[in-house]
Short mmCIF file of C-alpha atoms in Angstrom, two decimals:
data_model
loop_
_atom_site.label_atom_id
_atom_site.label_comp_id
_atom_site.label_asym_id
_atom_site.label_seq_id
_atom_site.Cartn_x
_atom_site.Cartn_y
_atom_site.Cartn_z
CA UNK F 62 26.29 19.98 10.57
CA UNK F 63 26.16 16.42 9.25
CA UNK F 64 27.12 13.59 11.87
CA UNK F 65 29.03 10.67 10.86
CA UNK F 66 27.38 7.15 11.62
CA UNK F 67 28.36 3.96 11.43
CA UNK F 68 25.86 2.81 8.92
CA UNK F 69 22.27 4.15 7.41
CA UNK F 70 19.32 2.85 8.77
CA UNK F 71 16.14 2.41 6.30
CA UNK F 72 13.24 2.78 8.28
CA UNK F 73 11.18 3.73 4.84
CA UNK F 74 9.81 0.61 2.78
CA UNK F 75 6.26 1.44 2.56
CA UNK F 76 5.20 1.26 -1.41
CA UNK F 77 9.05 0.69 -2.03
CA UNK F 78 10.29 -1.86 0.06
CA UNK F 79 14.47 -3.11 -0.71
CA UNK F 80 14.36 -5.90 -3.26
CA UNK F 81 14.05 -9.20 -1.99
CA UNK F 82 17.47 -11.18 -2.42
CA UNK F 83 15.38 -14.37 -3.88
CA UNK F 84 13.42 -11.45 -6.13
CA UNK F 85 17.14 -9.85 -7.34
CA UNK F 86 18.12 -13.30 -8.57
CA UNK F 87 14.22 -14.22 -10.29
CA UNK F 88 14.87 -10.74 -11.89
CA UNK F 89 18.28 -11.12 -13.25
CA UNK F 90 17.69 -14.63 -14.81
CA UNK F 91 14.49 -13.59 -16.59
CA UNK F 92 16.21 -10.91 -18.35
CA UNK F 93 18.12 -13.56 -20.23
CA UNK F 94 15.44 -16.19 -20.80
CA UNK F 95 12.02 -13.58 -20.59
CA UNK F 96 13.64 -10.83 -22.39
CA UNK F 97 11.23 -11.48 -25.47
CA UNK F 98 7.75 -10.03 -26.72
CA UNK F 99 5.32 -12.48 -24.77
CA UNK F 100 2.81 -12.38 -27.59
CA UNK F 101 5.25 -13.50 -30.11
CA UNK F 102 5.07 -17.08 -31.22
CA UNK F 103 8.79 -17.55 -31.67
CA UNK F 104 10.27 -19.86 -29.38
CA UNK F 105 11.66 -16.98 -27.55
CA UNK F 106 8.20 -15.71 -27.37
CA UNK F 107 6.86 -18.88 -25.66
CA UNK F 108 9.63 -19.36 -23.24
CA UNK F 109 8.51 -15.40 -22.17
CA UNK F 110 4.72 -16.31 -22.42
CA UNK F 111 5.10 -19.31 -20.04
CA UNK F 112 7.76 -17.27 -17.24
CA UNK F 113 4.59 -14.61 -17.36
CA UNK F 114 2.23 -17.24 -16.89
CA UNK F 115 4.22 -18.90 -14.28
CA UNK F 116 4.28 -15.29 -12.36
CA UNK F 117 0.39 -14.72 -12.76
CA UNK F 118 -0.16 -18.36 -11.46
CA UNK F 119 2.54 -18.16 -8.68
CA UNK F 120 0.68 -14.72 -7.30
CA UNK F 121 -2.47 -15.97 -7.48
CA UNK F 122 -1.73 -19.30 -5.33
CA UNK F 123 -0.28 -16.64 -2.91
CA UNK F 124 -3.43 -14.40 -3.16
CA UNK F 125 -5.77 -17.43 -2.49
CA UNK F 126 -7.36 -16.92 -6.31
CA UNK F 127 -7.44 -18.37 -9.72
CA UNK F 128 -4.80 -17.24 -12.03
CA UNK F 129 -7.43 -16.18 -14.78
CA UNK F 130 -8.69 -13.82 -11.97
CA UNK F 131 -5.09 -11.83 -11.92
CA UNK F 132 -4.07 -9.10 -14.38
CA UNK F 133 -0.80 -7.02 -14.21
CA UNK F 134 -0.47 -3.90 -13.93
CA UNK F 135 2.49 -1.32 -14.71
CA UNK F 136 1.28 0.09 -11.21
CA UNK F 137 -0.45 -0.04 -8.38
CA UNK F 138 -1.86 3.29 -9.55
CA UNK F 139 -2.81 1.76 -12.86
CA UNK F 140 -4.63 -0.85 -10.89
CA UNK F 141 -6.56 1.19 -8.47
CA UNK F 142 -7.71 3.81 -11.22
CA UNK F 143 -8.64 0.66 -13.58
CA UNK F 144 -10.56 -0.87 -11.22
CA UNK F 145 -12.96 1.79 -9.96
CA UNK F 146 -13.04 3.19 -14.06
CA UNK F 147 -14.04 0.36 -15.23
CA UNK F 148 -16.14 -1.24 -12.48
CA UNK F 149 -18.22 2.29 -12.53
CA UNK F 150 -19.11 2.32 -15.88
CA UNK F 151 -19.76 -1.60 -15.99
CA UNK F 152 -22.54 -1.08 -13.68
CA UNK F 153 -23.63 2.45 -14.66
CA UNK F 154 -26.95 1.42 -15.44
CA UNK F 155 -27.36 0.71 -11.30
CA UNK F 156 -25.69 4.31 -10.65
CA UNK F 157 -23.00 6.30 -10.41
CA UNK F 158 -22.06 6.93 -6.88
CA UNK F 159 -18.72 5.37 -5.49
CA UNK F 160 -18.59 4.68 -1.62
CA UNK F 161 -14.98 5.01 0.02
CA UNK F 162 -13.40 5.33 2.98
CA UNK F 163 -11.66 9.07 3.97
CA UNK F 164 -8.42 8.01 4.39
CA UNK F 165 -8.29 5.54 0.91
CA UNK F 166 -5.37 6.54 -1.33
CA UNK F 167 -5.46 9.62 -3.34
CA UNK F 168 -5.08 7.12 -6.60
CA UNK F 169 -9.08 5.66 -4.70
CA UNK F 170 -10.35 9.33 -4.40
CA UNK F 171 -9.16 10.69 -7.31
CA UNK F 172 -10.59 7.82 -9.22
CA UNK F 173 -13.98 8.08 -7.98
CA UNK F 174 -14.21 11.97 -8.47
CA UNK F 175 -13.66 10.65 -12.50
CA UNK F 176 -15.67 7.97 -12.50
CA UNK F 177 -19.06 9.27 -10.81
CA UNK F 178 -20.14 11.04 -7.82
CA UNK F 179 -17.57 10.09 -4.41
CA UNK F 180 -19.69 9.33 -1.19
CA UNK F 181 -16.88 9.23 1.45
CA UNK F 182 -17.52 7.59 5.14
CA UNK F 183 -15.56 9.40 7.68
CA UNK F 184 -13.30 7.63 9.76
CA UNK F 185 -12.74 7.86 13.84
CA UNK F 186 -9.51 9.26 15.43
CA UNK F 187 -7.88 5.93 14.43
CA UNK F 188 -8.34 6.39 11.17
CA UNK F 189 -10.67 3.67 11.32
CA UNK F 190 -14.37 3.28 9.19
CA UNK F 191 -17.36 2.46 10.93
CA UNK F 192 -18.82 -0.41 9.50
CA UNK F 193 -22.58 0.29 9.88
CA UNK F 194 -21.59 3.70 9.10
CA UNK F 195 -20.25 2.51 5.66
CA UNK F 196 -22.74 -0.89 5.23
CA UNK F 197 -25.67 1.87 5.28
CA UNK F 198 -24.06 3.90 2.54
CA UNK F 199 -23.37 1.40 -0.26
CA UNK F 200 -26.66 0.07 0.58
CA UNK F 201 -28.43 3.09 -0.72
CA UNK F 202 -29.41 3.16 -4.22
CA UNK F 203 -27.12 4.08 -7.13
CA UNK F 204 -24.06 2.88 -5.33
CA UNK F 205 -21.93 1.05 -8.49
CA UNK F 206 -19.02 -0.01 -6.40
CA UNK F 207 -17.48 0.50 -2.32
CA UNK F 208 -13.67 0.77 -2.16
CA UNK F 209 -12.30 0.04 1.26
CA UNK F 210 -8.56 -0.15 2.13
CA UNK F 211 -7.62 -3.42 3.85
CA UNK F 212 -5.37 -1.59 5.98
CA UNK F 213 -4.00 2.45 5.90
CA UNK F 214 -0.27 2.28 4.92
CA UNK F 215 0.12 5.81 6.24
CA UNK F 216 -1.00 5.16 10.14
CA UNK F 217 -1.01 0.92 10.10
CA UNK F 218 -5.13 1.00 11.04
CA UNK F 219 -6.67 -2.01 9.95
CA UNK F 220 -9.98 -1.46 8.37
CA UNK F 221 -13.42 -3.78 8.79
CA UNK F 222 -13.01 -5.13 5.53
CA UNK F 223 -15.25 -8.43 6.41
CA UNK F 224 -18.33 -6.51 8.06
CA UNK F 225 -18.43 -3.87 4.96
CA UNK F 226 -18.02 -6.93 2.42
CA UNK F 227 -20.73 -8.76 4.16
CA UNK F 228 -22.69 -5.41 3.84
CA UNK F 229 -21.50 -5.40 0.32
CA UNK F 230 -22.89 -8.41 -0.75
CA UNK F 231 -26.65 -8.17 0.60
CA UNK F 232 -26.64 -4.82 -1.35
CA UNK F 233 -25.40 -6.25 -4.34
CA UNK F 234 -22.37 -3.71 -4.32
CA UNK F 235 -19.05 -5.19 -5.53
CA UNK F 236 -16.08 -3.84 -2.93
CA UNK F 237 -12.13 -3.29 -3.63
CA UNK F 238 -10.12 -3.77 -1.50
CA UNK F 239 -6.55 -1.60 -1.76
CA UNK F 240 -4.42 -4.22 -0.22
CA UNK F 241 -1.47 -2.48 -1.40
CA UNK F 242 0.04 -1.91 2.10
CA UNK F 243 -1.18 -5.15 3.60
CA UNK F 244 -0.38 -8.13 0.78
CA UNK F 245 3.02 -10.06 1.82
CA UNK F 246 3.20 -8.61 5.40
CA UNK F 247 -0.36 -9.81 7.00
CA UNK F 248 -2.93 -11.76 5.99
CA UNK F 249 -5.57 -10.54 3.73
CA UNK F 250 -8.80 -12.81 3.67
CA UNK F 251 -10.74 -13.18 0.94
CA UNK F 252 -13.62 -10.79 2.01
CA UNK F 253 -13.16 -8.80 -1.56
CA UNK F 254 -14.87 -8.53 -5.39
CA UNK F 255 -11.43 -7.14 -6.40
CA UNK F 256 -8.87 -6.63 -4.80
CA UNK F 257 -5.64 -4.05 -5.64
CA UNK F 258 -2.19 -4.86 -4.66
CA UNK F 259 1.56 -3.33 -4.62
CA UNK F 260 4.58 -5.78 -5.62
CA UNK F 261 7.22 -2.95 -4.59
CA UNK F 262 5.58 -2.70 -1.58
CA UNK F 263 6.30 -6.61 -0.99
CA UNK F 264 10.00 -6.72 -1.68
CA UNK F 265 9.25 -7.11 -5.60
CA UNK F 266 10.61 -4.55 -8.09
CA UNK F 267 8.37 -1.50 -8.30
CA UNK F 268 6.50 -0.45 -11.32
CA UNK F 269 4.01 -3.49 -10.71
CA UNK F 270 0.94 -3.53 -9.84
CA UNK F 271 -1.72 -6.51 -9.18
CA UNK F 272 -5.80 -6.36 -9.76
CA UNK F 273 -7.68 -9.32 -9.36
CA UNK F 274 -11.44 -9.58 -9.91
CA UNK F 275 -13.63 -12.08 -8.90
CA UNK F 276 -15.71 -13.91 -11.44
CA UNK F 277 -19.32 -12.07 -11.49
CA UNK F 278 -18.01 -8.78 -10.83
CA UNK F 279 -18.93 -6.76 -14.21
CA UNK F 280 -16.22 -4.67 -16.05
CA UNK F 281 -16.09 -2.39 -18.84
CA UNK F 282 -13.15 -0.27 -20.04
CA UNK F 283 -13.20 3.19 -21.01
CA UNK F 284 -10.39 3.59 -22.60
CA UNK F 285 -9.39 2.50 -26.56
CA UNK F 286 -9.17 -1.15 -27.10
CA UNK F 287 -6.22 -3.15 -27.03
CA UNK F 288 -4.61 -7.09 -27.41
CA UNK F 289 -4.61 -6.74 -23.61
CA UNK F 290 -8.06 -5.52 -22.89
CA UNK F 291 -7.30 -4.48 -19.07
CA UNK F 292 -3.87 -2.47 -19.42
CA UNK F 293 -2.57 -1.87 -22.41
CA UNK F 294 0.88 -2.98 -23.50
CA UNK F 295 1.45 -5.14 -20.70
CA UNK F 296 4.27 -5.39 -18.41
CA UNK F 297 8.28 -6.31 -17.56
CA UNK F 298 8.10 -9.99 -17.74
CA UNK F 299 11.48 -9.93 -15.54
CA UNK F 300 9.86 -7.98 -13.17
CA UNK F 301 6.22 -9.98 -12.73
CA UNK F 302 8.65 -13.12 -11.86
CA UNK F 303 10.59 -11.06 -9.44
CA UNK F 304 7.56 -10.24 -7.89
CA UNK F 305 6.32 -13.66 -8.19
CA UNK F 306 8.98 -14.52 -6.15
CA UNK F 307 9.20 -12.11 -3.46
CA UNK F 308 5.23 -12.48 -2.90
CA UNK F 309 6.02 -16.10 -2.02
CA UNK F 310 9.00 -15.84 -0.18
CA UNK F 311 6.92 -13.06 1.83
CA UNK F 312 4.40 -15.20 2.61
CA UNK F 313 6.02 -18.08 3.84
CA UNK F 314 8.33 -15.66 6.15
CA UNK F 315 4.81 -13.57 7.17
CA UNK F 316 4.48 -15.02 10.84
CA UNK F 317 7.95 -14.47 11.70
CA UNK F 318 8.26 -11.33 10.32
CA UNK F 319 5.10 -9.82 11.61
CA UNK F 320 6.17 -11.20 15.63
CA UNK F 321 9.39 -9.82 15.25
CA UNK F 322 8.53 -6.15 13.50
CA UNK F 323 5.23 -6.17 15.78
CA UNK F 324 7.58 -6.02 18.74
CA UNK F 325 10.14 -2.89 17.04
CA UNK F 326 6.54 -0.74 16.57
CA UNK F 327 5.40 -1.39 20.04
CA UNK F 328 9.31 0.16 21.21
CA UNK F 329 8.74 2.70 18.81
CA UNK F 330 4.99 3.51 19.95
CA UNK F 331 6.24 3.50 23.94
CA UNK F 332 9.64 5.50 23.46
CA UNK F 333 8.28 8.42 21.24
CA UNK F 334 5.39 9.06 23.35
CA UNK F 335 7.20 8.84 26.42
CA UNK F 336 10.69 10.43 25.37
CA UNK F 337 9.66 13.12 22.68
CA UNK F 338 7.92 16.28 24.29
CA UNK F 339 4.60 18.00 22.62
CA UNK F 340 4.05 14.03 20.03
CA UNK F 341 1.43 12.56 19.19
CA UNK F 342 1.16 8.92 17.78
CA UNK F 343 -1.88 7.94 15.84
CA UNK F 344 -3.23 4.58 14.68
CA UNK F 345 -4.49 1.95 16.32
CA UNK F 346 -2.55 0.67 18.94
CA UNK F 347 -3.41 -3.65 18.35
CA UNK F 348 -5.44 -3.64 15.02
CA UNK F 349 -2.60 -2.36 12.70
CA UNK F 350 -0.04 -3.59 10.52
CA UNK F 351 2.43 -4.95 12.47
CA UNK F 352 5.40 -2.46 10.64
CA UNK F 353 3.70 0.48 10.05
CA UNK F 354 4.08 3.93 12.68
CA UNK F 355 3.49 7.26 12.52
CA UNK F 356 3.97 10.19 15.00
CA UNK F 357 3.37 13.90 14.66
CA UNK F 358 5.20 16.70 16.77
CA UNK F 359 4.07 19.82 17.08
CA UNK F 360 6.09 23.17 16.98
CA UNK F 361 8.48 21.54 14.56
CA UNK F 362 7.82 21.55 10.34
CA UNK F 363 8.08 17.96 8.80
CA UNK F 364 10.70 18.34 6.22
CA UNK F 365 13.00 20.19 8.51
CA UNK F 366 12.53 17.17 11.01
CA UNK F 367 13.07 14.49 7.51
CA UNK F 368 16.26 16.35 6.20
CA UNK F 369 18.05 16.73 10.08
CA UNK F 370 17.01 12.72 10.41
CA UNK F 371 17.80 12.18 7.13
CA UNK F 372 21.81 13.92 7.99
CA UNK F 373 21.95 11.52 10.86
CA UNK F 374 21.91 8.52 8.63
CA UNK F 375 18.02 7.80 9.31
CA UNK F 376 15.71 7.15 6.31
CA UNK F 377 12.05 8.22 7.13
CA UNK F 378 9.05 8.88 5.89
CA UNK F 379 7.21 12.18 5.96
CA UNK F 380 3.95 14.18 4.39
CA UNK F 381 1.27 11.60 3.23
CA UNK F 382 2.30 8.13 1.84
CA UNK F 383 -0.67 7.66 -0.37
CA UNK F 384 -0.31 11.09 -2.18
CA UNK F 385 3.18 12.00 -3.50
CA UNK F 386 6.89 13.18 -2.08
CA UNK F 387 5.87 16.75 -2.37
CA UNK F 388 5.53 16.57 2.00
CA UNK F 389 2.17 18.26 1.81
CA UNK F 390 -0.66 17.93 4.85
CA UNK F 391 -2.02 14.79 4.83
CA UNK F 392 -5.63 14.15 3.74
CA UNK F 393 -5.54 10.99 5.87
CA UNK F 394 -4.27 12.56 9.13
CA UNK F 395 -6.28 15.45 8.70
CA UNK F 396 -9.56 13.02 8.47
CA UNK F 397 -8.86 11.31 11.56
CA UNK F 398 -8.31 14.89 13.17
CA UNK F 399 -4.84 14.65 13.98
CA UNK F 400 -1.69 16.56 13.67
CA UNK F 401 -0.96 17.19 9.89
CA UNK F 402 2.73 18.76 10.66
CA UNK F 403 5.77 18.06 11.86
CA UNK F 404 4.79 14.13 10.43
CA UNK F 405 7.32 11.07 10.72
CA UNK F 406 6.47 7.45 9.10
CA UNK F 407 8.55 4.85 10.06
CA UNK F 408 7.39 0.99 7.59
CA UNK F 409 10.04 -1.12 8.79
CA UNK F 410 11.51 -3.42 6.39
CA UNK F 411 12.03 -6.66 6.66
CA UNK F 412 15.28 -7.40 8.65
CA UNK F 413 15.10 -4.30 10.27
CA UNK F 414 17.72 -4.83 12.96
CA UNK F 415 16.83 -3.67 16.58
CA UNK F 416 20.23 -1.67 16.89
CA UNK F 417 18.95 0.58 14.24
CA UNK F 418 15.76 1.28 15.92
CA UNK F 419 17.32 1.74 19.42
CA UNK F 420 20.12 3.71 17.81
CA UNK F 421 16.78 6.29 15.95
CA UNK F 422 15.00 6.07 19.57
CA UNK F 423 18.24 6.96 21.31
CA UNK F 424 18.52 9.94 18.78
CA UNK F 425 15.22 11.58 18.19
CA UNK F 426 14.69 13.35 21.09
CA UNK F 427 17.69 15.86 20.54
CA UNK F 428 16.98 16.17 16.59
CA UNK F 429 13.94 17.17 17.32
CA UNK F 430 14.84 19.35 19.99
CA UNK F 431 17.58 20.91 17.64
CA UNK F 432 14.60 21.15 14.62
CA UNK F 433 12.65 23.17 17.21
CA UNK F 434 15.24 25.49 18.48
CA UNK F 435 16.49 25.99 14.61
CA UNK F 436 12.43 27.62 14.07
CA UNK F 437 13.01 29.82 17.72
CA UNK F 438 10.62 27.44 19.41
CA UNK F 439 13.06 25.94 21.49
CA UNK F 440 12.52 25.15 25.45
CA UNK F 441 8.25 24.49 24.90
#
């Protein structure tokens, strides 16, 4: 039976975050004046070129690089797979072996299988990387590049990205960094060789992706050449100025943002565990994203628990964020030897009001309780 409620509550912006009102308006005035082929000459051309430009400059001064550094991508996907393809067969003459982390995106792991031969670190029950672990692994020869997420946009861990670059550097092993869950909501130093980044994730319009690449890192495509030598047919010049926008607007709004989201997770972390029987939430508890939570309950199956939320006006998260919507285990809980059913992800948007949080909190314990009884495991 579907309950009525006073209003929805999103409680689901990781990788898709609702457009930024300052990003809407960017958006709908470039259609009119960026509408045209950037690479034509045509004054129409031009004014397209320079908005593109503008966008590419604007995210780099946000990034803390130089706007020759930054190339667009048609997704963070397409960044992530560039990146490792073409850094791995740049520096294939040094070896083929790709270092990541266990709980990188499948778009990280999948890459590396391509590209050469994956080396994965194993992470603790945080989800976390150890950094000698991983500084004596890319220091090993045959290690072309390390790929290290700056924080897991599945559980909110935050990774030792400035130990393993360190590490990185005295081996003479160029690291990525997926920032693609961090970028716009925390800062990300500039401990990084490239570095791979989400604008829908932000509050830009999705279907963009960022790569930037520090000068000295060496990069070869494999794929057939093209006017844009890094991805091929370039992208929305509407949408890299709406993302433009939202990147800065997310910056400058960061520290408030992250005290007063920081606070909602904490509620969320203390109520589930203490009002929800049989739970379990993972992640680091302090070094996290300050948005980001995810709890697993047992006895109860994960899209059951998304659809019966999802009647009572609640818009969650389930399965593995990094993979895919098809709700299956998740490689990154499973690595940090956790619960891999019965999953909830909350990435709080920005705004997120604390009645809707309160209102999910005052709510979950029966849903879940009804889930259960619906499988006959009622009463555990």
């Amino acid at each position: 039976m579907t309950h009525a409620t006073a209003s929805r509550a999103v409680l689901d912006a990781g990788g898709r975050a609702p457009l930024l009102p300052a990003a809407r308006t960017a958006f709908l005035e470039a259609l009119d004046q960026g509408w045209a082929d950037p690479r034509r000459l045509h004054a129409e051309g031009r004014r397209a070129r320079m908005l593109l430009d503008g966008a590419r400059e604007a995210i780099a001064g946000a990034i803390g690089a130089r706007t020759q550094q930054v190339d667009l991508a048609p997704s963070h996907t397409a960044a992530l797979h560039a990146a490792v393809r073409s850094v791995a067969r740049g520096r294939r003459r040094t070896g083929d072996q790709v270092v990541v982390g266990a709980v990188e995106r499948a778009a990280v792991l999948n890459a590396a299988d391509f590209a050469g031969d994956r080396v994965t670190v194993a992470v603790d029950a945080d989800g976390r990387v150890d950094a000698d672990e991983f500084s004596a692994a890319l220091a090993r020869p045959g290690v072309a590049l390390a790929a290290l997420q700056h924080a897991n946009g599945e559980v909110g861990t935050v990774q030792p990205v400035a130990a393993v670059h360190a590490a990185a550097r005295t081996a003479g092993v160029p690291l990525l960094v997926d920032a693609g869950s961090s970028l716009g909501h925390v800062d990300v130093a500039e401990t990084w060789d490239l570095l791979a980044a989400d604008a829908g994730d932000w509050g830009g319009p999705g279907g963009l992706g960022v790569l930037v690449t520090r000068s000295g890192v060496r990069r070869s495509p494999d794929w057939p050449e093209d006017e844009d030598r890094w991805f091929p047919g370039g992208v929305s010049v509407p949408a890299a100025l709406a993302a433009a926008v939202a990147l800065q607007v997310a910056v400058s709004t960061r520290d408030a943002e992250d005290t007063a989201r920081r606070r909602l997770v904490d509620t969320v972390r203390s109520r589930v565990a203490a009002g929800v029987p049989d739970v379990e939430v993972v992640g680091h508890p302090v070094e996290r994203l300050p948005h980001v939570v995810t709890f697993s309950c047992l006895y109860v199956e994960g899209e059951a628990l998304l659809a019966a939320l999802d009647a009572r006006g609640f818009a969650v998260g389930s399965g593995s964020a990094c993979t895919s919507s098809s709700l299956e285990p998740s490689h990154v809980l499973a690595a940090m030897g956790a619960l891999t059913h019965g999953n909830i992800r909350l990435a709080l948007p920005r705004g997120t009001r604390l009645e809707d949080v309160e209102r999910f909190l005052d709510e979950l314990p029966g849903i879940v309780a009804g889930v259960r009884a619906a499988w006959g495991v009622g009463g555990l």
